[in-house]
Amino acid sequence: MDTTFREVSADPRTASVPLSHLSLEIGHLYMDDFAAGPARLREQFARVKPWADAARAACTAPAGRRPRISTCFLIDDYFTRFSSPAEVVPQLIAEAEACGLTIDYLARESACAETDGCHPARLVESRLVESPPPGTNGSRPPTTATGWLSNGERSPGLDHLLAEAMGGDTGWRPPRETEARRHSVFLDVELWDEQHGRRTWSCPYLAAVWQLLRLGLLRDRGQEVLHPADRPETFPHSWDALPPLVRLNPHADPFAAYRTFSVLASRFLPIEHAVKIVLEQWAPEEPVLAQLAERAGQEGVPLPDDVIARVGYVFHGQP
Amino acid sequence: MRPDKPGEGPAVLLGEVRTGLLQHSVELPLSATDRLLGLRHGERVRSSQRPNVQAHSPDLLTGVDCALATGSHRSVRGVGTVTARAVLTEGRVLQASVRARLAAAEGAQRLPWSHYLARPGTVEVIGRAEAPALADGHLTAGPGATLDLGAIAERMLTGIQGGGGLDRRAPFRSRRIRLRWTAVRADLAGEAPGGRLTVEDDTLRTLRLTLDRIDPAEVTAFCEDLALHDWLLSTLGRLIERSGLGSDPGPGPVLKLRPAVNHLMHLWMPGARVARPLAPLWDGLETRPGFSRQWAAAVQRVRDHLALQAVGLHAQPVRKD
Amino acid sequence: MLVFATSDKGGTGRSVTSANIAYRRALLGDDVCYLDFDFGSPTSAAVFDVPSALRGVDQAGLHSYLRGNVAEPKRVNVWSESDSASLRNRPSGSGQLVLVPGDRGGGEFVTGGDAVRRCTELFLRLEEEFDIILVDLSAGRSYAAEMVLEATSRPELAEVVTRWLVFHRWTRQHIIAASGLVYGDRGIMAAGAARGHDEDTLRDSVRFVRAAVPDPSSPMFTQLRPAQAAWLRACHEDLTRLASQHRLGQTLVLGTVPLDPVLQWQEQLITDDDVLASRVANTETAEAFAALAVALTHDRAWESPL
């Protein structure tokens, strides 16, 4: 006879989320774009359309299966507040449709920072594991610069220079990219700043959170972080009244996906370079990683281990 | 080193556990451990109440890229992450436990960092080195440029002990004790399964395990359990020695032993959380040197002394007139 | 308990006295740790007579630790590693006596936020294990003193009892200088307040130790002519008045160490052997050290004089 014993608090479960094959981002909306009028919106969607079609064509599902693809659109309500959902959203839907695009999910950027008592940005921050420069053996704490994340070693700071002065080794040293191939492309990303005790996350940092939300990799104490709300009858007059993530298309495939693809104007290139630096140093939760790998395996979908390899882009020029 | 074989777990596991007394006047209630061990936003503290109260922090990762000692002058390069967690037993004994599994790297170059983050807790070995040599290197390495799991454990302990929420009025002074350990797969070690525990000095023990199959979680839990009980035994021994029991006939020893009675004696529960395949290792240590035998003798000595003192205090001296 | 030993100037016997206090506390059964923060001139190896234990570890002392070059500083167990035979026999009932030395030739300079953090962590770490952590700072205003003031102002160390011993010789200049060191510009009080210390608490944690005080009744002075003796007494009274004017009065004095040639010529631990068997050292000196050791934790000695 055999007995088993288990305490849930000792072995908590991790929720799984429904997944598409591809999450296709068809734009960001900032105040400037909106202020420029509906013509600008239509022009942007028209520019995105061929690339979005290409991404659909490139997304292959196992033989005989329809690929699950959901599209999403992000509106900035974090750095600047403009107009209202009642005015913006219907216009957005109409202009996209006019160009042959369907927006399945609409998200507010502030949802990447905070939503219903959950802080996705903090969840991401707590799992950043900095890439160690060669020679890191654990004996010293990582040389973090609070609120910043880089892809290498910074130039030594004043403390270091003063300390080194004792040893007679002085002088400036250039920063160095850890994974440089001979020459460095060093980048230092500001994750947030603080004024009057209030933290404001940076745009590239929130963009990295956005990628992780779309990849279905975030959990808060094992639970799903951003659950899509159904489309309301009418759109509210304040952004706060709009759910952080709305399913505009009731027939849409799931929001999160194995891979993401974003069609962006080339001015977003520096932002997405910074996103790459954040994602490359973000450690996924093991159970979540295993969950996704298992499901991809069952579906026969290839899924790279590295999170960064699941993210794809097209950057298009501006008119 | 050869690649991992499916179903057999990693070839080598390296670890270090540092054990100390929680710097708090009373046992920390389970409800307060969430705050103490909630070292990462969005992740739960794991706790269980059977057969004793124990809580685990989430696993934290630290990136490393450094030389690995091989026991000889030659060293190889290791790149990856090591896993650290804190364990609190009965709200009283705090441990920091750090481990790394070693795996053979595929190439001779370091890969993009996201590759290593997709394999949390694994350090990939670039260069040629045999599994037993890497294990020996870990056990014998002095301070230097090679992988230093102990420093990571030490920082974690200090961070928690000084991180607020504790009143820092511990009931007695005690030492942190280190257990540095390795587990090597038996087929690679060319030895029969077994363990070798060595008391190196007052505060350092080494444990070398040879196992048919290495389950990192189970092996780590075993080493934490062993480290806990070794610390209990060492700490009780020191309290008895310092109490003057055996030399001071007065009430001094009773006062000095009180914290041991209040805070340590009920913690002894060897092997309670050890997975079945590893249970024989505890059995071996119970035979020689006999952990529980020594504990029982020490506890009995303290109890006898307390009983005698109680009798002595209450008994009226018999007068012969 | 954290005890910081500092002095206005050199030549007060601060290092040797605080080392002897550490030794006496260990004899009383406390676990004691002595940290050599006198970065300019680390002398503790000589006082504890442990030169051979320090051979070849130039790179693992407190300087290396505070600079972040090593994860933990080197520790020397005085009972087992001292070259002095009378120290190697650890008396029964005694506690640990551990020396954490500075790097030899380490220089004064260790500063910056990282050093303060490491310093705080070291204090926390040692406080778990030792009843008394005696930190020997260098003379005068120093980076070391600023660093420990900064460290003890941190919330992590808020619950740890902290005491300051200020050593000064029994002369006009030294009394004025010691007062300046505590109460003057950039003194301990000012530097502490600037780092967020509560002024009253900090002031109440400071006591003075008068060093090299001539004792007219000691055998050294028995040959004095009456006029000389009278002059000595008058001087002593003058100095007593001066001390009290400069807030170094009797209520704030933890102890007095007599003038002892042995200490002037050879800085060492005075064991009972030295006093009783070889009779090199004066009984009064050993008694003064023992009294200081007791006073260190005597509540009455640390009551607020206000």
PDB file of N, CA, C and O in Angstrom, chain B residues 64-108:
ATOM      1  N   VAL B  64      27.490  34.056 -14.274  1.00  0.00           N
ATOM      2  CA  VAL B  64      28.931  33.906 -14.062  1.00  0.00           C
ATOM      3  C   VAL B  64      29.622  33.609 -15.394  1.00  0.00           C
ATOM      4  O   VAL B  64      29.020  33.036 -16.305  1.00  0.00           O
ATOM      5  N   ASP B  65      30.849  34.033 -15.485  1.00  0.00           N
ATOM      6  CA  ASP B  65      31.708  33.707 -16.620  1.00  0.00           C
ATOM      7  C   ASP B  65      33.119  33.726 -16.063  1.00  0.00           C
ATOM      8  O   ASP B  65      33.713  34.791 -15.912  1.00  0.00           O
ATOM      9  N   CYS B  66      33.622  32.561 -15.686  1.00  0.00           N
ATOM     10  CA  CYS B  66      34.903  32.553 -14.981  1.00  0.00           C
ATOM     11  C   CYS B  66      35.562  31.189 -15.122  1.00  0.00           C
ATOM     12  O   CYS B  66      35.002  30.269 -15.724  1.00  0.00           O
ATOM     13  N   ALA B  67      36.746  31.078 -14.538  1.00  0.00           N
ATOM     14  CA  ALA B  67      37.456  29.801 -14.552  1.00  0.00           C
ATOM     15  C   ALA B  67      36.801  28.849 -13.557  1.00  0.00           C
ATOM     16  O   ALA B  67      36.272  29.266 -12.530  1.00  0.00           O
ATOM     17  N   LEU B  68      36.818  27.566 -13.883  1.00  0.00           N
ATOM     18  CA  LEU B  68      36.378  26.530 -12.951  1.00  0.00           C
ATOM     19  C   LEU B  68      37.614  25.760 -12.513  1.00  0.00           C
ATOM     20  O   LEU B  68      38.434  25.369 -13.356  1.00  0.00           O
ATOM     21  N   ALA B  69      37.736  25.547 -11.218  1.00  0.00           N
ATOM     22  CA  ALA B  69      38.895  24.814 -10.725  1.00  0.00           C
ATOM     23  C   ALA B  69      38.748  23.344 -11.099  1.00  0.00           C
ATOM     24  O   ALA B  69      37.642  22.801 -11.148  1.00  0.00           O
ATOM     25  N   THR B  70      39.871  22.710 -11.392  1.00  0.00           N
ATOM     26  CA  THR B  70      39.824  21.292 -11.739  1.00  0.00           C
ATOM     27  C   THR B  70      40.671  20.459 -10.796  1.00  0.00           C
ATOM     28  O   THR B  70      40.925  19.294 -11.043  1.00  0.00           O
ATOM     29  N   GLY B  71      41.099  21.054  -9.703  1.00  0.00           N
ATOM     30  CA  GLY B  71      41.919  20.306  -8.759  1.00  0.00           C
ATOM     31  C   GLY B  71      43.380  20.291  -9.153  1.00  0.00           C
ATOM     32  O   GLY B  71      44.241  19.979  -8.346  1.00  0.00           O
ATOM     33  N   SER B  72      43.680  20.612 -10.413  1.00  0.00           N
ATOM     34  CA  SER B  72      45.078  20.735 -10.809  1.00  0.00           C
ATOM     35  C   SER B  72      45.294  22.187 -11.210  1.00  0.00           C
ATOM     36  O   SER B  72      44.423  23.022 -11.023  1.00  0.00           O
ATOM     37  N   HIS B  73      46.453  22.508 -11.763  1.00  0.00           N
ATOM     38  CA  HIS B  73      46.704  23.902 -12.109  1.00  0.00           C
ATOM     39  C   HIS B  73      45.899  24.321 -13.335  1.00  0.00           C
ATOM     40  O   HIS B  73      45.716  25.493 -13.583  1.00  0.00           O
ATOM     41  N   ARG B  74      45.408  23.337 -14.084  1.00  0.00           N
ATOM     42  CA  ARG B  74      44.664  23.662 -15.286  1.00  0.00           C
ATOM     43  C   ARG B  74      43.230  24.041 -14.917  1.00  0.00           C
ATOM     44  O   ARG B  74      42.625  23.416 -14.057  1.00  0.00           O
ATOM     45  N   SER B  75      42.718  25.063 -15.544  1.00  0.00           N
ATOM     46  CA  SER B  75      41.308  25.364 -15.300  1.00  0.00           C
ATOM     47  C   SER B  75      40.604  25.552 -16.632  1.00  0.00           C
ATOM     48  O   SER B  75      41.239  25.785 -17.655  1.00  0.00           O
ATOM     49  N   VAL B  76      39.300  25.408 -16.601  1.00  0.00           N
ATOM     50  CA  VAL B  76      38.510  25.586 -17.809  1.00  0.00           C
ATOM     51  C   VAL B  76      37.539  26.727 -17.565  1.00  0.00           C
ATOM     52  O   VAL B  76      37.382  27.192 -16.443  1.00  0.00           O
ATOM     53  N   ARG B  77      36.882  27.175 -18.619  1.00  0.00           N
ATOM     54  CA  ARG B  77      35.993  28.318 -18.491  1.00  0.00           C
ATOM     55  C   ARG B  77      34.551  27.837 -18.332  1.00  0.00           C
ATOM     56  O   ARG B  77      34.126  26.907 -19.022  1.00  0.00           O
ATOM     57  N   GLY B  78      33.824  28.455 -17.436  1.00  0.00           N
ATOM     58  CA  GLY B  78      32.416  28.140 -17.253  1.00  0.00           C
ATOM     59  C   GLY B  78      31.570  29.390 -17.465  1.00  0.00           C
ATOM     60  O   GLY B  78      31.898  30.451 -16.947  1.00  0.00           O
ATOM     61  N   VAL B  79      30.517  29.271 -18.266  1.00  0.00           N
ATOM     62  CA  VAL B  79      29.618  30.403 -18.497  1.00  0.00           C
ATOM     63  C   VAL B  79      28.193  29.945 -18.255  1.00  0.00           C
ATOM     64  O   VAL B  79      27.789  28.876 -18.730  1.00  0.00           O
ATOM     65  N   GLY B  80      27.422  30.743 -17.532  1.00  0.00           N
ATOM     66  CA  GLY B  80      26.021  30.393 -17.323  1.00  0.00           C
ATOM     67  C   GLY B  80      25.478  31.039 -16.071  1.00  0.00           C
ATOM     68  O   GLY B  80      25.947  32.111 -15.664  1.00  0.00           O
ATOM     69  N   THR B  81      24.487  30.409 -15.502  1.00  0.00           N
ATOM     70  CA  THR B  81      23.874  30.975 -14.300  1.00  0.00           C
ATOM     71  C   THR B  81      23.894  29.945 -13.170  1.00  0.00           C
ATOM     72  O   THR B  81      23.820  28.741 -13.418  1.00  0.00           O
ATOM     73  N   VAL B  82      23.989  30.438 -11.946  1.00  0.00           N
ATOM     74  CA  VAL B  82      23.858  29.573 -10.780  1.00  0.00           C
ATOM     75  C   VAL B  82      22.572  29.969 -10.046  1.00  0.00           C
ATOM     76  O   VAL B  82      22.123  31.108 -10.124  1.00  0.00           O
ATOM     77  N   THR B  83      21.998  28.994  -9.356  1.00  0.00           N
ATOM     78  CA  THR B  83      20.716  29.183  -8.685  1.00  0.00           C
ATOM     79  C   THR B  83      20.954  29.345  -7.186  1.00  0.00           C
ATOM     80  O   THR B  83      21.704  28.574  -6.600  1.00  0.00           O
ATOM     81  N   ALA B  84      20.298  30.327  -6.600  1.00  0.00           N
ATOM     82  CA  ALA B  84      20.412  30.509  -5.148  1.00  0.00           C
ATOM     83  C   ALA B  84      19.027  30.607  -4.547  1.00  0.00           C
ATOM     84  O   ALA B  84      18.137  31.230  -5.124  1.00  0.00           O
ATOM     85  N   ARG B  85      18.844  29.985  -3.393  1.00  0.00           N
ATOM     86  CA  ARG B  85      17.583  30.164  -2.693  1.00  0.00           C
ATOM     87  C   ARG B  85      17.835  30.187  -1.189  1.00  0.00           C
ATOM     88  O   ARG B  85      18.852  29.700  -0.711  1.00  0.00           O
ATOM     89  N   ALA B  86      16.889  30.781  -0.478  1.00  0.00           N
ATOM     90  CA  ALA B  86      16.990  30.815   0.976  1.00  0.00           C
ATOM     91  C   ALA B  86      15.956  29.858   1.549  1.00  0.00           C
ATOM     92  O   ALA B  86      14.863  29.708   1.004  1.00  0.00           O
ATOM     93  N   VAL B  87      16.324  29.198   2.638  1.00  0.00           N
ATOM     94  CA  VAL B  87      15.427  28.246   3.297  1.00  0.00           C
ATOM     95  C   VAL B  87      15.345  28.622   4.764  1.00  0.00           C
ATOM     96  O   VAL B  87      16.377  28.835   5.413  1.00  0.00           O
ATOM     97  N   LEU B  88      14.127  28.736   5.274  1.00  0.00           N
ATOM     98  CA  LEU B  88      13.956  29.046   6.694  1.00  0.00           C
ATOM     99  C   LEU B  88      13.212  27.889   7.353  1.00  0.00           C
ATOM    100  O   LEU B  88      12.117  27.521   6.937  1.00  0.00           O
ATOM    101  N   THR B  89      13.833  27.307   8.379  1.00  0.00           N
ATOM    102  CA  THR B  89      13.228  26.167   9.046  1.00  0.00           C
ATOM    103  C   THR B  89      12.712  26.579  10.419  1.00  0.00           C
ATOM    104  O   THR B  89      13.455  27.169  11.202  1.00  0.00           O
ATOM    105  N   GLU B  90      11.469  26.286  10.673  1.00  0.00           N
ATOM    106  CA  GLU B  90      10.810  26.589  11.951  1.00  0.00           C
ATOM    107  C   GLU B  90      11.007  28.050  12.356  1.00  0.00           C
ATOM    108  O   GLU B  90      11.080  28.380  13.543  1.00  0.00           O
ATOM    109  N   GLY B  91      11.114  28.925  11.371  1.00  0.00           N
ATOM    110  CA  GLY B  91      11.254  30.353  11.655  1.00  0.00           C
ATOM    111  C   GLY B  91      12.500  30.686  12.442  1.00  0.00           C
ATOM    112  O   GLY B  91      12.584  31.754  13.055  1.00  0.00           O
ATOM    113  N   ARG B  92      13.495  29.790  12.415  1.00  0.00           N
ATOM    114  CA  ARG B  92      14.620  29.952  13.313  1.00  0.00           C
ATOM    115  C   ARG B  92      15.980  29.819  12.631  1.00  0.00           C
ATOM    116  O   ARG B  92      16.901  30.570  12.924  1.00  0.00           O
ATOM    117  N   VAL B  93      16.111  28.831  11.749  1.00  0.00           N
ATOM    118  CA  VAL B  93      17.406  28.590  11.112  1.00  0.00           C
ATOM    119  C   VAL B  93      17.307  28.996   9.641  1.00  0.00           C
ATOM    120  O   VAL B  93      16.436  28.537   8.917  1.00  0.00           O
ATOM    121  N   LEU B  94      18.223  29.887   9.258  1.00  0.00           N
ATOM    122  CA  LEU B  94      18.204  30.421   7.895  1.00  0.00           C
ATOM    123  C   LEU B  94      19.374  29.832   7.109  1.00  0.00           C
ATOM    124  O   LEU B  94      20.501  29.790   7.592  1.00  0.00           O
ATOM    125  N   GLN B  95      19.065  29.378   5.900  1.00  0.00           N
ATOM    126  CA  GLN B  95      20.117  28.835   5.056  1.00  0.00           C
ATOM    127  C   GLN B  95      20.097  29.534   3.706  1.00  0.00           C
ATOM    128  O   GLN B  95      19.030  29.863   3.181  1.00  0.00           O
ATOM    129  N   ALA B  96      21.271  29.723   3.141  1.00  0.00           N
ATOM    130  CA  ALA B  96      21.358  30.143   1.742  1.00  0.00           C
ATOM    131  C   ALA B  96      21.992  28.987   0.996  1.00  0.00           C
ATOM    132  O   ALA B  96      23.015  28.448   1.415  1.00  0.00           O
ATOM    133  N   SER B  97      21.340  28.572  -0.056  1.00  0.00           N
ATOM    134  CA  SER B  97      21.757  27.368  -0.762  1.00  0.00           C
ATOM    135  C   SER B  97      21.961  27.723  -2.230  1.00  0.00           C
ATOM    136  O   SER B  97      21.046  28.205  -2.890  1.00  0.00           O
ATOM    137  N   VAL B  98      23.171  27.510  -2.705  1.00  0.00           N
ATOM    138  CA  VAL B  98      23.521  27.876  -4.075  1.00  0.00           C
ATOM    139  C   VAL B  98      23.971  26.623  -4.816  1.00  0.00           C
ATOM    140  O   VAL B  98      24.683  25.797  -4.252  1.00  0.00           O
ATOM    141  N   ARG B  99      23.516  26.480  -6.043  1.00  0.00           N
ATOM    142  CA  ARG B  99      23.934  25.302  -6.789  1.00  0.00           C
ATOM    143  C   ARG B  99      24.089  25.625  -8.270  1.00  0.00           C
ATOM    144  O   ARG B  99      23.523  26.595  -8.778  1.00  0.00           O
ATOM    145  N   ALA B 100      24.882  24.814  -8.934  1.00  0.00           N
ATOM    146  CA  ALA B 100      25.054  24.940 -10.380  1.00  0.00           C
ATOM    147  C   ALA B 100      25.215  23.553 -10.957  1.00  0.00           C
ATOM    148  O   ALA B 100      25.937  22.722 -10.401  1.00  0.00           O
ATOM    149  N   ARG B 101      24.516  23.282 -12.047  1.00  0.00           N
ATOM    150  CA  ARG B 101      24.790  22.029 -12.748  1.00  0.00           C
ATOM    151  C   ARG B 101      25.741  22.333 -13.880  1.00  0.00           C
ATOM    152  O   ARG B 101      25.650  23.367 -14.529  1.00  0.00           O
ATOM    153  N   LEU B 102      26.679  21.448 -14.074  1.00  0.00           N
ATOM    154  CA  LEU B 102      27.648  21.670 -15.138  1.00  0.00           C
ATOM    155  C   LEU B 102      27.221  20.877 -16.362  1.00  0.00           C
ATOM    156  O   LEU B 102      26.758  19.738 -16.251  1.00  0.00           O
ATOM    157  N   ALA B 103      27.357  21.484 -17.521  1.00  0.00           N
ATOM    158  CA  ALA B 103      27.054  20.798 -18.767  1.00  0.00           C
ATOM    159  C   ALA B 103      28.129  21.160 -19.772  1.00  0.00           C
ATOM    160  O   ALA B 103      28.710  22.242 -19.702  1.00  0.00           O
ATOM    161  N   ALA B 104      28.409  20.235 -20.681  1.00  0.00           N
ATOM    162  CA  ALA B 104      29.424  20.512 -21.686  1.00  0.00           C
ATOM    163  C   ALA B 104      28.889  21.546 -22.674  1.00  0.00           C
ATOM    164  O   ALA B 104      27.752  21.455 -23.128  1.00  0.00           O
ATOM    165  N   ALA B 105      29.720  22.552 -22.988  1.00  0.00           N
ATOM    166  CA  ALA B 105      29.328  23.537 -23.993  1.00  0.00           C
ATOM    167  C   ALA B 105      29.511  22.926 -25.365  1.00  0.00           C
ATOM    168  O   ALA B 105      30.330  22.026 -25.558  1.00  0.00           O
ATOM    169  N   GLU B 106      28.725  23.427 -26.322  1.00  0.00           N
ATOM    170  CA  GLU B 106      28.856  22.849 -27.652  1.00  0.00           C
ATOM    171  C   GLU B 106      30.029  23.413 -28.427  1.00  0.00           C
ATOM    172  O   GLU B 106      30.686  22.696 -29.169  1.00  0.00           O
ATOM    173  N   GLY B 107      30.294  24.684 -28.255  1.00  0.00           N
ATOM    174  CA  GLY B 107      31.402  25.269 -29.000  1.00  0.00           C
ATOM    175  C   GLY B 107      32.500  25.735 -28.071  1.00  0.00           C
ATOM    176  O   GLY B 107      32.509  25.417 -26.886  1.00  0.00           O
ATOM    177  N   ALA B 108      33.421  26.504 -28.632  1.00  0.00           N
ATOM    178  CA  ALA B 108      34.542  26.995 -27.844  1.00  0.00           C
ATOM    179  C   ALA B 108      34.359  28.464 -27.483  1.00  0.00           C
ATOM    180  O   ALA B 108      35.231  29.061 -26.873  1.00  0.00           O
TER     181      ALA B 108
END
